Coordinates of C-alpha atoms in Angstrom, one line a residue:
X196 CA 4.4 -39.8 -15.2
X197 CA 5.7 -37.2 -14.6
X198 CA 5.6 -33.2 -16.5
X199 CA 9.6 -31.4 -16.4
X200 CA 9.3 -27.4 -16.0
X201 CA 12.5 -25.3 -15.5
X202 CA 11.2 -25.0 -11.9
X203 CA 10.1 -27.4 -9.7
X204 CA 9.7 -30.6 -11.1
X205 CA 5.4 -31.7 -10.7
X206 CA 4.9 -35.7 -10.5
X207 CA 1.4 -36.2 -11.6
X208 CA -1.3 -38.8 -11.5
X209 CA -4.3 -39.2 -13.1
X210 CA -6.0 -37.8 -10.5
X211 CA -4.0 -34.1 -9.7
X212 CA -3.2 -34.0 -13.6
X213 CA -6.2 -31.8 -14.4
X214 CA -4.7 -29.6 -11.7
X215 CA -1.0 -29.1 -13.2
X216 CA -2.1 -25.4 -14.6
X217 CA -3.5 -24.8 -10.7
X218 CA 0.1 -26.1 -9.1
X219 CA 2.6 -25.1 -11.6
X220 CA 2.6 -20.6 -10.2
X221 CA 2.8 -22.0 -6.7
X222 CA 6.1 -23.6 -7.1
X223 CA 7.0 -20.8 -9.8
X224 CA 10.3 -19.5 -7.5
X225 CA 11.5 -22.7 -6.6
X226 CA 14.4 -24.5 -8.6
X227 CA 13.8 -28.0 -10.4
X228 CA 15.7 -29.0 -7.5
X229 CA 12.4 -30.0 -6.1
X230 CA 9.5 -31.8 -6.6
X231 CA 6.1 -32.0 -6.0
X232 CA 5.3 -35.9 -5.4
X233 CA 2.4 -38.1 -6.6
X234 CA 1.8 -38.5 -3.0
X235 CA 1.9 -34.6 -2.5
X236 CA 4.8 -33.9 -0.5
X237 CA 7.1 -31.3 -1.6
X238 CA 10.8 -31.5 -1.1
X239 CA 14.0 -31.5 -2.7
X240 CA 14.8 -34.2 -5.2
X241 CA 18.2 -35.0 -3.7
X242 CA 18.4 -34.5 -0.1
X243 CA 20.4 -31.7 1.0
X244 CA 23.3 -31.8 3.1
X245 CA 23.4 -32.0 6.8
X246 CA 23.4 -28.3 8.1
X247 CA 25.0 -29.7 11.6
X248 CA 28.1 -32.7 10.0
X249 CA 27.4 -31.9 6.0
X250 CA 27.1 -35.9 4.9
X251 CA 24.0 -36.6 2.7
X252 CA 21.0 -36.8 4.3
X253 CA 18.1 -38.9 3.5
X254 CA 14.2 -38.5 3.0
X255 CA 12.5 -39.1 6.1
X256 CA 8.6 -38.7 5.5
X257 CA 6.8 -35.9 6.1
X258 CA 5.0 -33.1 8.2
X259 CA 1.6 -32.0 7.5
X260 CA -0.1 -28.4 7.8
X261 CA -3.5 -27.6 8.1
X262 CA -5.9 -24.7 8.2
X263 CA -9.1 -25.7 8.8
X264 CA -11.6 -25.2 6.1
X265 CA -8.7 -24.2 3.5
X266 CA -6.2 -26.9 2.8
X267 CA -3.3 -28.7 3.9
X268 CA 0.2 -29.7 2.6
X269 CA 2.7 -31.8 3.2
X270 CA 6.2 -30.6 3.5
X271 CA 9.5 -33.4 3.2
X272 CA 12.0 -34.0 6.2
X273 CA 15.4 -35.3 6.2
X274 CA 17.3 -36.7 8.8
X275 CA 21.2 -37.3 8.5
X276 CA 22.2 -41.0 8.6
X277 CA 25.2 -40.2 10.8
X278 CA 24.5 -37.8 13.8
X279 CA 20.8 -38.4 13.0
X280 CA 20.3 -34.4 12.6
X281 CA 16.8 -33.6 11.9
X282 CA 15.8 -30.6 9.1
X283 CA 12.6 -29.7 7.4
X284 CA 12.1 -28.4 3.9
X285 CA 10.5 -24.3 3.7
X286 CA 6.7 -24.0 3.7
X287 CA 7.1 -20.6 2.7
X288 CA 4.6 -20.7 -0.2
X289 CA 1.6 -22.5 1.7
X290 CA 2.3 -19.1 4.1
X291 CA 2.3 -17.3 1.0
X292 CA -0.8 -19.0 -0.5
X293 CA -2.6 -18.9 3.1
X294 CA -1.7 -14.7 3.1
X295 CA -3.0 -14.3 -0.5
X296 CA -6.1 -16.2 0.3
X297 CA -7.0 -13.7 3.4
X298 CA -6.1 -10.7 2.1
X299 CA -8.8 -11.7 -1.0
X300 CA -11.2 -11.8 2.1
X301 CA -10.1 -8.6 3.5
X302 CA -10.9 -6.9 0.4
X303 CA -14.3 -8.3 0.5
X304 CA -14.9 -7.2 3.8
X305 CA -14.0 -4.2 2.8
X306 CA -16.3 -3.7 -0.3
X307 CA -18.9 -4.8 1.7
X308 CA -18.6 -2.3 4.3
X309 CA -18.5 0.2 1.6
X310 CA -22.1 -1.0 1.0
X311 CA -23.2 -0.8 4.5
X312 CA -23.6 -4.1 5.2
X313 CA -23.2 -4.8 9.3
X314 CA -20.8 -7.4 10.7
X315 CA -23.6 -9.4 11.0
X316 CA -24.3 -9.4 7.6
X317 CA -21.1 -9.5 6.4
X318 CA -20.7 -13.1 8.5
X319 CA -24.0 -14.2 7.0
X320 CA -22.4 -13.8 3.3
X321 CA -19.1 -15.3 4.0
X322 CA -20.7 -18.6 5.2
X323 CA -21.4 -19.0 1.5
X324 CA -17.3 -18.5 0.8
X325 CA -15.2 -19.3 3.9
X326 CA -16.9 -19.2 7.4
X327 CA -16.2 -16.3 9.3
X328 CA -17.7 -14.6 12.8
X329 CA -18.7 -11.2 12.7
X330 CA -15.7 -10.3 14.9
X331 CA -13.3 -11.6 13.2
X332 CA -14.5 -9.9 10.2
X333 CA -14.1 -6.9 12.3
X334 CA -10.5 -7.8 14.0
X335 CA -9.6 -8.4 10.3
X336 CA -11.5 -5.2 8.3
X337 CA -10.0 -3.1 11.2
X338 CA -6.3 -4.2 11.1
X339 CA -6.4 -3.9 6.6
X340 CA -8.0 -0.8 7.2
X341 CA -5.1 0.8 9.4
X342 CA -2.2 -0.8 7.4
X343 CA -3.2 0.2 4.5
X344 CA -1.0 2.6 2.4
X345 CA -2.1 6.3 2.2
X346 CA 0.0 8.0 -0.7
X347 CA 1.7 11.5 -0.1
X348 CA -0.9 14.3 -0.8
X349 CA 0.2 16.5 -3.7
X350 CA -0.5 19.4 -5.5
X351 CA -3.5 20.1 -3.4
X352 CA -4.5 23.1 -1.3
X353 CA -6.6 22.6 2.3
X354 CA -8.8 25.1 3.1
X355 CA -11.1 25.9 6.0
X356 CA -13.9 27.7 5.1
X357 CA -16.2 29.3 8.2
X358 CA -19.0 32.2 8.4
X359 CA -19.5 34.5 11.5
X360 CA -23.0 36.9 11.9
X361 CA -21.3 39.8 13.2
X362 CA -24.1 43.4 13.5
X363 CA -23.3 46.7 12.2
X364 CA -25.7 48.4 14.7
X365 CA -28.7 47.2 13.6
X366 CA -27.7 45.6 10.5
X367 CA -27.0 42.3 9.8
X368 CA -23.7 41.1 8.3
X369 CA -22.0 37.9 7.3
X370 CA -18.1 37.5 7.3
X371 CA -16.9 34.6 5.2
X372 CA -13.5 33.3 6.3
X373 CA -10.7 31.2 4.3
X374 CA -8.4 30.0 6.7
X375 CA -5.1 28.0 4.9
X376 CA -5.1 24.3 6.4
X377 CA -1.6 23.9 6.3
X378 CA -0.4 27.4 8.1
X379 CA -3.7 28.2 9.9
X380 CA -3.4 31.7 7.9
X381 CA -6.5 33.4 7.1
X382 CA -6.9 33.6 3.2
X383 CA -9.3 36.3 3.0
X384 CA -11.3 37.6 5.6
X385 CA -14.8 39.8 3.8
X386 CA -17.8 41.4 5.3
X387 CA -20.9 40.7 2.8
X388 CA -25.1 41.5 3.0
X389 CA -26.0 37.9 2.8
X390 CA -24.6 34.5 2.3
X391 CA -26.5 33.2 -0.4
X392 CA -24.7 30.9 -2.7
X393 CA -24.2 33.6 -5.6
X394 CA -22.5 35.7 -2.6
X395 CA -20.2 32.6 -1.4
X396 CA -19.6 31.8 -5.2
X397 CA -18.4 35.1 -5.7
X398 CA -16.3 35.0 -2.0
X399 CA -14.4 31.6 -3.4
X400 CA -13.6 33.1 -7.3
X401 CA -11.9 35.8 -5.6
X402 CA -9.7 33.7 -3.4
X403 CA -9.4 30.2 -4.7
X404 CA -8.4 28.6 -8.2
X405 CA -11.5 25.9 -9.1
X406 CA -8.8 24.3 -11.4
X407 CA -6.5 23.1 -8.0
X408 CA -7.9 19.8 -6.2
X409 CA -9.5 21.5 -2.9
X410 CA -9.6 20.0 0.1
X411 CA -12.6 22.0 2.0
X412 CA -13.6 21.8 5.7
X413 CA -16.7 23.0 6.6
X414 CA -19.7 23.0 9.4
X415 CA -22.9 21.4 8.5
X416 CA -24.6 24.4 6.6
X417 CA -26.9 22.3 3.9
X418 CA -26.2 24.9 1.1
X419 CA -22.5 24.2 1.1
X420 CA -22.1 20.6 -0.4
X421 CA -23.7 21.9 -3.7
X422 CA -22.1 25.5 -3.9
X423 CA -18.7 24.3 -3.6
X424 CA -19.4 21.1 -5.8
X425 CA -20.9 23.8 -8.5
X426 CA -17.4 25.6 -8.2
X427 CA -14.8 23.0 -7.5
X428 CA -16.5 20.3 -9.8
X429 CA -14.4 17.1 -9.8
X430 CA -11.7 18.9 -7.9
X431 CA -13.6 18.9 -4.4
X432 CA -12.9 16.7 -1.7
X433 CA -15.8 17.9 0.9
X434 CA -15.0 17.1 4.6
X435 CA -17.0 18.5 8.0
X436 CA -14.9 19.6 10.6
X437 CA -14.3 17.2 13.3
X438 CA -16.5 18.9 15.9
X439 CA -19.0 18.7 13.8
X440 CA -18.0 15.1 12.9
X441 CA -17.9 14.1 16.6
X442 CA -21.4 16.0 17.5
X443 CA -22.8 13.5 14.9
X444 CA -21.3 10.5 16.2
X445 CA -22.4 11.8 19.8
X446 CA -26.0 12.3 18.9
X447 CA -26.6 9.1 17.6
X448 CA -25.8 7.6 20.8
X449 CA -28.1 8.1 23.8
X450 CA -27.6 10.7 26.8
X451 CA -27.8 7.7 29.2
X452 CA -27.1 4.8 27.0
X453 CA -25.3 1.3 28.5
X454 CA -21.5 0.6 29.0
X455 CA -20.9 -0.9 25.7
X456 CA -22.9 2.0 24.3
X457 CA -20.3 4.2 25.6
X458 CA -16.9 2.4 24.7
X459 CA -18.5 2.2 21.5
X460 CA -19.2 5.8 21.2
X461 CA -15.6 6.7 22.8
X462 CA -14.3 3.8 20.0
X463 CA -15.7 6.0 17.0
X464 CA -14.4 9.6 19.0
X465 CA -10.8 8.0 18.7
X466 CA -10.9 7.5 15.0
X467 CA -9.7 11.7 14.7
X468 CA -8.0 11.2 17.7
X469 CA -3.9 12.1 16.2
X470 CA -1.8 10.0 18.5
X471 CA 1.2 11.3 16.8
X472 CA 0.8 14.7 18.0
X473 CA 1.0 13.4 21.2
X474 CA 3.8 13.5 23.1
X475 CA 5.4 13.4 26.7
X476 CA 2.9 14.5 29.7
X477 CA 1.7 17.8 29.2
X478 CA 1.6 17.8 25.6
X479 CA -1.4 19.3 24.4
X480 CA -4.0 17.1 22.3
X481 CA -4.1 17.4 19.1
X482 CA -6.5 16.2 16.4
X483 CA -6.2 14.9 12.7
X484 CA -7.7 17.1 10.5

């Protein structure tokens, strides 16, 4: 028996009929043209014309594809009775179905690296899904992390904020600084008697709009994630400069450490590292911000 969709045309037994529901979206962009036998071969219901002398051609079996641990499927040949021309149907949608299925796992490995769960770890869970090593988990979380889209920033302001503890002869001042993060302008430049939070509250309320989604670089001051999070609410995005950023990275590695301590300490320097600002010899480095 057999069910008749306006697509592809699924010949069922008694044994892939419970699966019809499963099978049916697969096929969903292919014409009734084609069928999906009750010996699971997909192919065209009439064979298509020789590409090479254009006379009928006629089913000739089959090729298999597998992926270990997934699946396999069986995609129909022809071959042309007359200058024995030899053509196989598309497996586009088992390369569609195997992309879907990994990019599923990227986004696992990705929520699960947003929990702070190691390689290791990671491997460890996905022997309960679809076995994979630690490295490959990390070829894979890598290469989805790097392609994936970034929309346009808009209708957001960058600002570096910085303090300097310049002396009056004896006294002791503090200059807060705004510096623009597009133009490298400064934004206001003020001299004050302290830096306590009510004086860098007042500072920002002169200078900046708390309404505006901020983007604020700072050093590692402890004060600062909560004064600027008390002004900015939601509209903070908090980020340490990156010599701050890479003095953290560098301290957690040791002074003498080994040779994979080191690549992997230069691996995590190069995530700031801007190689489109580089360009011929000569060209000085730049940075992401």
């Amino acid at each position: 028996m057999y069910i008749d969709y306006t697509m592809t045309i699924l010949n069922c037994t008694l044994l892939n009929f419970a699966h019809v529901g499963m099978l049916s979206p697969i096929f969903e962009n292919y014409s009734n043209d084609f069928e999906y036998t009750t010996n699971g071969i997909f192919r065209r219901i009439v064979s298509p014309g020789c590409p090479k002398c254009g006379h009928r051609m006629n089913h000739n079996g089959y090729n298999e594809y597998c992926k270990k641990g997934l699946g396999s499927v069986k995609i129909g040949r022809y071959v042309c009775p007359i200058c024995e021309e030899l053509f196989e149907e598309s497996r586009s949608f088992w390369e569609q179905l195997k992309t879907d299925f990994f990019t599923v796992l990227k986004c696992i490995y990705q929520r699960l690296r947003t929990q702070n769960v190691s390689y290791g770890g990671a491997s460890l869970v996905m022997e309960l899904i679809f076995p994979r090593g630690k490295d490959t988990i990390h070829n894979d979380f890598t290469n989805s992390v790097e392609s994936a889209y970034i929309p346009p920033i808009e209708d957001i302001q960058i600002v570096h904020y910085d303090e300097q503890h310049p002396k009056m002869g004896r006294t002791q001042k503090f200059r807060l600084t705004l510096l623009d993060g597009v133009t490298s302008r400064p934004i206001a430049d003020e001299l004050y008697d302290n830096k306590s939070p009510e004086t860098i509250k007042t500072f920002l309320k002169k200078h900046l709009d708390p309404t505006i989604q901020t983007f604020v670089v700072t050093d590692f001051y402890s004060s600062y994630p909560g004064v600027f999070g008390k002004f900015f609410g939601e509209n903070l995005i908090h980020q340490l400069c990156l010599l701050h950023l890479n003095k953290l990275i560098v301290g957690d590695f040791p002074k003498h450490g080994t040779v994979e301590q080191e690549l992997m300490k230069y691996r995590m320097l190069n995530i700031f590292y801007n190689r489109d600002a580089v360009g011929s010899p000569g060209t000085e480095l730049e940075f992401a911000l």
